[in-house]
CSV table of C-alpha atoms and ligand atoms in Angstrom, one decimal:
chain,number,residue,atom,x,y,z
A,20,MET,CA,2.6,-6.4,-13.4
A,21,ARG,CA,1.2,-3.5,-14.9
A,22,LEU,CA,0.3,0.0,-13.5
A,23,GLU,CA,-1.1,2.9,-15.1
A,24,THR,CA,-1.1,6.7,-14.3
A,25,ILE,CA,-4.6,8.0,-15.1
A,26,ARG,CA,-5.3,11.7,-15.2
A,27,GLY,CA,-8.9,13.3,-15.2
A,28,ARG,CA,-10.8,16.4,-13.8
A,29,ASP,CA,-12.3,14.3,-10.8
A,30,MET,CA,-11.9,11.1,-8.9
A,31,ARG,CA,-15.2,9.7,-10.5
A,32,SER,CA,-13.9,9.9,-14.0
A,33,VAL,CA,-10.3,8.6,-13.2
A,34,ALA,CA,-11.8,5.8,-11.0
A,35,ALA,CA,-14.3,5.1,-14.1
A,36,ALA,CA,-11.0,5.0,-16.3
A,37,ALA,CA,-9.5,2.4,-13.9
A,38,ARG,CA,-12.1,0.1,-13.9
A,39,ARG,CA,-12.2,0.1,-18.1
A,40,GLU,CA,-8.4,-0.6,-17.7
A,41,PHE,CA,-8.3,-3.2,-14.9
A,42,GLY,CA,-11.7,-4.4,-14.7
A,43,ASP,CA,-14.1,-4.2,-11.4
A,44,ASP,CA,-11.3,-5.1,-9.3
A,45,ALA,CA,-9.3,-2.1,-10.2
A,46,MET,CA,-7.4,-0.4,-7.2
A,47,ILE,CA,-5.9,2.9,-6.7
A,48,LEU,CA,-2.5,2.8,-5.0
A,49,HIS,CA,-1.8,6.4,-5.1
A,50,SER,CA,-3.4,9.7,-5.9
A,51,ARG,CA,-2.4,13.3,-6.2
A,52,THR,CA,-3.6,16.6,-7.4
A,53,THR,CA,-1.6,18.3,-10.3
A,54,THR,CA,-2.3,20.8,-12.9
A,55,ILE,CA,-1.9,20.2,-16.5
A,56,GLU,CA,-1.8,23.6,-18.5
A,57,SER,CA,-3.1,25.4,-15.6
A,58,VAL,CA,-6.2,23.0,-15.2
A,59,PRO,CA,-6.4,21.2,-11.7
A,60,MET,CA,-6.4,17.5,-12.4
A,61,ILE,CA,-6.6,14.2,-10.2
A,62,GLU,CA,-3.8,12.0,-10.8
A,63,VAL,CA,-3.8,8.1,-9.9
A,64,VAL,CA,-1.8,5.1,-10.0
A,65,ALA,CA,-4.1,2.2,-10.6
A,66,GLY,CA,-3.7,-1.6,-11.1
A,67,ALA,CA,-5.3,-4.8,-10.6
A,68,ALA,CA,-6.3,-5.5,-7.2
A,69,GLU,CA,-3.8,-8.5,-6.7
A,70,ASP,CA,-1.0,-6.4,-7.9
A,71,VAL,CA,-1.7,-3.3,-5.8
A,72,ASP,CA,-2.2,-5.7,-2.7
A,73,ARG,CA,1.5,-7.1,-3.3
A,74,LEU,CA,2.7,-3.6,-3.7
A,75,ARG,CA,1.0,-2.3,-0.5
A,76,GLU,CA,2.7,-5.1,1.4
A,77,LEU,CA,6.1,-4.1,0.2
A,78,ILE,CA,5.7,-0.5,0.9
A,79,SER,CA,3.6,-0.9,4.1
A,80,PRO,CA,5.1,0.8,6.9
A,81,GLY,CA,5.6,-2.7,8.6
A,82,ALA,CA,6.8,-2.6,12.0
A,83,PRO,CA,8.1,0.7,13.0
A,84,PRO,CA,11.8,1.1,13.1
A,85,PRO,CA,12.8,-1.4,15.6
A,86,ALA,CA,13.5,-0.6,19.2
A,87,PRO,CA,17.2,-0.7,19.6
A,88,ARG,CA,18.4,-4.4,20.8
A,89,LYS,CA,21.0,-3.0,23.3
A,90,SER,CA,23.1,-5.6,25.3
A,91,ALA,CA,26.8,-5.8,25.9
A,92,ARG,CA,26.8,-8.5,23.3
A,93,ARG,CA,25.0,-6.7,20.5
A,94,GLY,CA,25.4,-3.3,20.9
A,95,PRO,CA,23.3,-0.6,19.0
A,96,TYR,CA,21.4,-1.3,16.1
A,97,CYS,CA,23.1,-1.1,13.0
A,98,VAL,CA,21.2,0.3,9.7
A,99,ALA,CA,23.6,0.3,6.7
A,100,LEU,CA,23.2,2.2,3.5
A,101,VAL,CA,24.8,0.5,0.3
A,102,GLY,CA,24.2,1.2,-3.3
A,103,PRO,CA,25.6,3.0,-6.6
A,104,THR,CA,27.7,6.3,-6.1
A,105,GLY,CA,25.6,9.5,-6.3
A,106,ALA,CA,22.3,7.4,-5.2
A,107,GLY,CA,21.9,9.7,-2.1
A,108,LYS,CA,23.4,7.3,0.6
A,109,THR,CA,25.5,10.1,2.5
A,110,THR,CA,22.6,12.7,2.4
A,111,THR,CA,20.2,9.9,3.5
A,112,ALA,CA,22.3,8.6,6.4
A,113,ALA,CA,22.1,12.5,7.8
A,114,LYS,CA,18.4,12.4,7.5
A,115,LEU,CA,18.2,9.2,9.0
A,116,ALA,CA,20.0,10.6,12.0
A,117,VAL,CA,17.7,13.4,12.9
A,118,SER,CA,14.3,12.8,10.7
A,119,ASP,CA,11.3,12.2,12.9
A,120,ALA,CA,10.4,9.6,10.1
A,121,ALA,CA,13.3,7.6,11.3
A,122,PHE,CA,14.3,7.0,14.4
A,123,GLY,CA,12.6,9.6,16.5
A,124,ARG,CA,14.4,10.6,19.8
A,125,MET,CA,16.5,7.6,19.6
A,126,ARG,CA,20.4,8.7,19.9
A,127,ALA,CA,21.8,8.0,16.4
A,128,GLY,CA,25.8,7.6,15.7
A,129,PHE,CA,27.6,7.4,12.2
A,130,MET,CA,30.0,5.2,10.9
A,131,THR,CA,31.6,5.7,7.6
A,132,LEU,CA,33.5,3.3,5.3
A,133,ASP,CA,33.9,5.3,2.4
A,134,THR,CA,37.4,6.4,3.3
A,135,TYR,CA,39.2,6.2,0.0
A,136,ARG,CA,37.0,8.4,-2.2
A,137,ALA,CA,38.2,12.4,-2.2
A,138,GLY,CA,35.5,13.9,0.3
A,139,GLY,CA,34.0,10.6,1.3
A,140,THR,CA,34.4,11.3,4.9
A,141,GLU,CA,34.2,14.9,5.2
A,142,GLN,CA,30.7,15.1,3.8
A,143,LEU,CA,29.2,12.9,6.8
A,144,GLN,CA,31.7,14.7,9.1
A,145,ALA,CA,30.0,17.9,8.3
A,146,TYR,CA,26.6,16.6,9.2
A,147,ALA,CA,27.9,15.0,12.1
A,148,ASP,CA,29.1,18.3,13.4
A,149,ILE,CA,25.7,20.2,12.8
A,150,ALA,CA,23.8,17.7,14.1
A,151,GLY,CA,25.8,16.8,17.0
A,152,VAL,CA,25.9,13.1,16.0
A,153,PRO,CA,29.2,11.0,17.2
A,154,PHE,CA,31.2,9.9,13.9
A,155,GLU,CA,33.5,7.2,13.2
A,156,VAL,CA,35.5,6.3,10.2
A,157,VAL,CA,36.7,2.9,9.8
A,158,HIS,CA,39.5,2.2,7.5
A,159,ASP,CA,40.2,-1.2,8.7
A,160,ARG,CA,38.5,-4.2,10.3
A,161,ARG,CA,40.8,-4.1,13.2
A,162,GLU,CA,39.6,-0.7,13.9
A,163,LEU,CA,36.0,-1.7,14.2
A,164,PRO,CA,35.7,-3.0,17.8
A,165,SER,CA,37.0,0.5,19.1
A,166,ALA,CA,35.0,2.5,17.0
A,167,MET,CA,31.8,0.4,18.1
A,168,ARG,CA,33.0,0.9,21.7
A,169,ARG,CA,33.0,4.5,21.3
A,170,LEU,CA,29.5,4.4,19.6
A,171,ALA,CA,28.2,2.1,22.4
A,172,SER,CA,26.1,5.0,23.8
A,173,CYS,CA,24.1,5.3,20.8
A,174,ASP,CA,20.8,3.5,20.3
A,175,VAL,CA,21.2,3.3,16.3
A,176,VAL,CA,24.4,3.3,14.1
A,177,LEU,CA,24.0,4.4,10.5
A,178,VAL,CA,26.6,3.0,8.3
A,179,ASP,CA,27.6,4.8,5.2
A,180,THR,CA,29.6,3.0,2.2
A,181,PRO,CA,31.1,4.1,-0.7
A,182,GLY,CA,29.0,2.3,-3.3
A,183,ARG,CA,30.8,0.0,-5.4
A,184,SER,CA,33.6,1.0,-7.6
A,185,PRO,CA,33.1,0.5,-11.3
A,186,ARG,CA,36.0,-2.1,-11.3
A,187,ARG,CA,35.7,-4.8,-8.6
A,188,ASP,CA,39.0,-4.1,-6.9
A,189,ALA,CA,41.1,-4.2,-3.9
A,190,MET,CA,39.4,-1.0,-2.4
A,191,ASP,CA,36.0,-2.7,-2.9
A,192,ASP,CA,37.0,-5.8,-1.1
A,193,ALA,CA,38.3,-4.1,1.8
A,194,TRP,CA,35.1,-2.1,2.9
A,195,ARG,CA,33.1,-5.2,2.3
A,196,ASP,CA,35.4,-7.1,4.6
A,197,ILE,CA,34.5,-4.3,7.4
A,198,PHE,CA,30.8,-4.5,6.3
A,199,ARG,CA,30.6,-8.2,6.9
A,200,ALA,CA,32.2,-7.9,10.2
A,201,ILE,CA,29.6,-5.3,11.1
A,202,ALA,CA,26.8,-7.8,10.0
A,203,PRO,CA,24.3,-4.6,10.1
A,204,ASP,CA,20.6,-5.6,11.2
A,205,GLU,CA,19.2,-4.0,8.0
A,206,THR,CA,20.7,-3.0,4.9
A,207,HIS,CA,18.8,-0.5,2.6
A,208,PHE,CA,19.7,-0.4,-0.9
A,209,VAL,CA,19.8,3.3,-1.8
A,210,ALA,CA,18.3,3.9,-5.6
A,211,SER,CA,17.7,6.8,-7.3
A,212,SER,CA,14.3,7.0,-8.7
A,213,THR,CA,15.4,8.6,-11.8
A,214,THR,CA,17.4,5.6,-12.9
A,215,ARG,CA,15.8,2.9,-15.4
A,216,THR,CA,14.4,0.0,-13.2
A,217,GLU,CA,16.6,-2.6,-15.5
A,218,VAL,CA,19.9,-0.7,-14.3
A,219,LEU,CA,18.6,-0.6,-10.5
A,220,ALA,CA,18.0,-4.4,-10.6
A,221,THR,CA,21.5,-5.0,-11.8
A,222,ALA,CA,22.7,-2.6,-9.4
A,223,LEU,CA,20.7,-4.3,-6.6
A,224,GLN,CA,22.3,-7.7,-7.8
A,225,ALA,CA,25.7,-6.4,-7.6
A,226,GLU,CA,25.0,-5.8,-3.9
A,227,ASN,CA,23.9,-9.2,-3.3
A,228,ALA,CA,27.0,-9.8,-1.0
A,229,CYS,CA,25.4,-7.2,1.3
A,230,LYS,CA,22.2,-9.1,1.5
A,231,PRO,CA,20.0,-5.9,1.4
A,232,THR,CA,16.8,-6.3,3.2
A,233,HIS,CA,15.1,-2.7,2.2
A,234,VAL,CA,15.2,-0.5,-0.7
A,235,LEU,CA,15.3,3.1,-0.2
A,236,LEU,CA,14.2,5.1,-3.1
A,237,THR,CA,15.7,8.9,-3.5
A,238,LYS,CA,15.0,11.8,-5.7
A,239,LEU,CA,11.3,11.2,-6.2
A,240,ASP,CA,11.2,14.9,-6.7
A,241,GLU,CA,12.9,14.5,-9.9
A,242,VAL,CA,10.7,12.1,-11.4
A,243,ALA,CA,7.2,13.6,-12.8
A,244,ASP,CA,5.4,10.5,-12.4
A,245,THR,CA,5.1,8.4,-8.9
A,246,ALA,CA,4.2,5.3,-10.8
A,247,ILE,CA,8.0,5.0,-11.9
A,248,ALA,CA,8.9,5.0,-8.3
A,249,ILE,CA,6.1,2.6,-7.4
A,250,GLU,CA,7.2,0.1,-10.3
A,251,ALA,CA,10.7,0.2,-9.1
A,252,ALA,CA,9.8,-0.8,-5.8
A,253,SER,CA,7.8,-3.7,-7.3
A,254,THR,CA,10.7,-5.0,-9.6
A,255,LEU,CA,13.4,-5.0,-6.8
A,256,SER,CA,10.9,-6.9,-4.6
A,257,LEU,CA,12.2,-5.5,-1.2
A,258,PRO,CA,10.1,-3.8,1.2
A,259,VAL,CA,10.4,0.2,1.1
A,260,ARG,CA,10.0,1.7,4.6
A,261,TRP,CA,11.5,5.4,3.5
A,262,VAL,CA,11.7,7.7,0.6
A,263,ALA,CA,13.5,10.8,0.0
A,264,ASP,CA,12.4,13.5,-2.3
A,265,GLY,CA,15.0,16.4,-2.4
A,266,GLN,CA,18.4,17.5,-0.8
A,267,ARG,CA,17.2,19.3,2.3
A,268,VAL,CA,18.2,17.5,5.8
A,269,PRO,CA,15.8,16.3,7.0
A,270,ALA,CA,12.9,17.8,5.3
A,271,ASP,CA,12.8,15.8,2.1
A,272,PHE,CA,12.5,12.4,4.0
A,273,HIS,CA,9.2,10.4,4.5
A,274,MET,CA,7.8,7.1,5.3
A,275,ALA,CA,7.2,5.4,2.1
A,276,SER,CA,3.6,4.7,2.9
A,277,ASP,CA,3.0,8.3,3.2
A,278,MET,CA,4.4,9.3,-0.4
A,279,LEU,CA,3.3,6.3,-2.3
A,280,LEU,CA,0.2,4.9,-1.2
A,281,VAL,CA,-3.4,6.1,-0.4
A,282,GLY,CA,-5.1,5.0,2.7
A,283,ARG,CA,-6.7,1.5,2.2
A,284,GLY,CA,-10.1,2.8,2.7
A,285,GLN,CA,-9.8,5.8,0.5
A,286,ALA,CA,-8.3,3.5,-2.1
A,287,GLU,CA,-11.4,1.2,-1.5
A,288,ALA,CA,-14.0,3.9,-1.9
A,289,VAL,CA,-12.3,5.2,-5.1
A,290,ALA,CA,-12.3,1.9,-6.7
A,291,LYS,CA,-16.2,1.4,-6.0
B,323,GDP,N1,17.0,16.0,-5.8
B,323,GDP,C1,17.5,15.0,-5.0
B,323,GDP,N2,18.7,15.0,-4.7
B,323,GDP,C2,19.4,14.1,-4.0
B,323,GDP,C3,18.4,13.4,-2.9
B,323,GDP,N3,19.2,12.8,-2.1
B,323,GDP,C4,20.7,13.2,-2.3
B,323,GDP,N4,20.5,13.9,-3.5
B,323,GDP,C5,21.8,14.6,-4.1
B,323,GDP,O1,22.4,13.7,-4.8
B,323,GDP,C6,23.7,14.0,-4.7
B,323,GDP,C7,24.5,12.7,-4.5
B,323,GDP,O2,24.2,12.6,-2.9
B,323,GDP,P1,25.1,11.4,-2.0
B,323,GDP,O3,24.4,11.6,-0.7
B,323,GDP,O4,26.6,12.4,-1.8
B,323,GDP,O5,25.1,10.2,-2.6
B,323,GDP,P2,26.0,8.9,-2.5
B,323,GDP,O6,27.3,8.9,-3.4
B,323,GDP,O7,25.3,7.7,-2.6
B,323,GDP,O8,26.6,9.1,-0.9
B,323,GDP,C8,23.9,15.0,-3.7
B,323,GDP,O9,24.0,16.2,-4.6
B,323,GDP,C9,22.7,15.0,-3.0
B,323,GDP,O10,22.4,16.3,-2.5
B,323,GDP,C10,17.0,13.5,-3.2
B,323,GDP,O11,16.2,12.9,-2.7
B,323,GDP,N5,16.4,14.3,-4.4
B,324,MG,MG1,28.4,9.2,0.1
């Protein structure tokens, strides 16, 4: 799949350039205004129609964040975050708990399995205190049932994890054992947009055992070119519901479709 970032003075000229590049069925996935040496410019990410359609499916909001399936048996809806250390999992968990783009008015709770890294629990505890969100630390599988009972009044539980340790060791096995017992309803592979796509693909493979259901791209603010994030979504081939573009909780958190796609009508009008 090939996408191109095309810049020009106005939409007409970038659309013409997109058609030269991809033929008459060129489509525009994303557009924004930018300035280059103080000159206002339109920047678009364009591709062939079939590629753009496939990406739209991956990035479309799809079903809204699911209604919690609360029952005595199932308990709160569990959304887990996995992925490399430093990708933004803990910050994103905090955003998910309080952002309107996530679960709206649903009552969220935190659970962390990040118990052996220095500062692992404190970071999320601090967010929990500020937001008034219940917080549970689980060191061991045997602690899980009681932690879940204490979170039973929540609609959704956000599960933070340590990320893969460089060596796959006993610590790694310990949290993965708890993770399997939780069996989250959704598992988002949290990935920094600044990481090269090949490296992300390997990191995703390393998390296979956690069965990721989505990709959540962070640090969009640190990439100059949105096409990079869009290509990462394409390579990882999992749906992308949410993205993050900064450190502010929860302001820098959005629906992926709002950040990465232009409206379909607009895209088609542009491509004509
Ligand atoms: N620029 C930027 N920084 C972020 C973003 N998300 C998280 N961070 C920062 O990245 C660093 C690591 O985040 P953290 O949540 O601790 O990552 P974790 O190890 O995956 O839990 C922190 O300094 C965060 O403030 C983002 O979207 N943009
Ligand atoms: Mg963390």
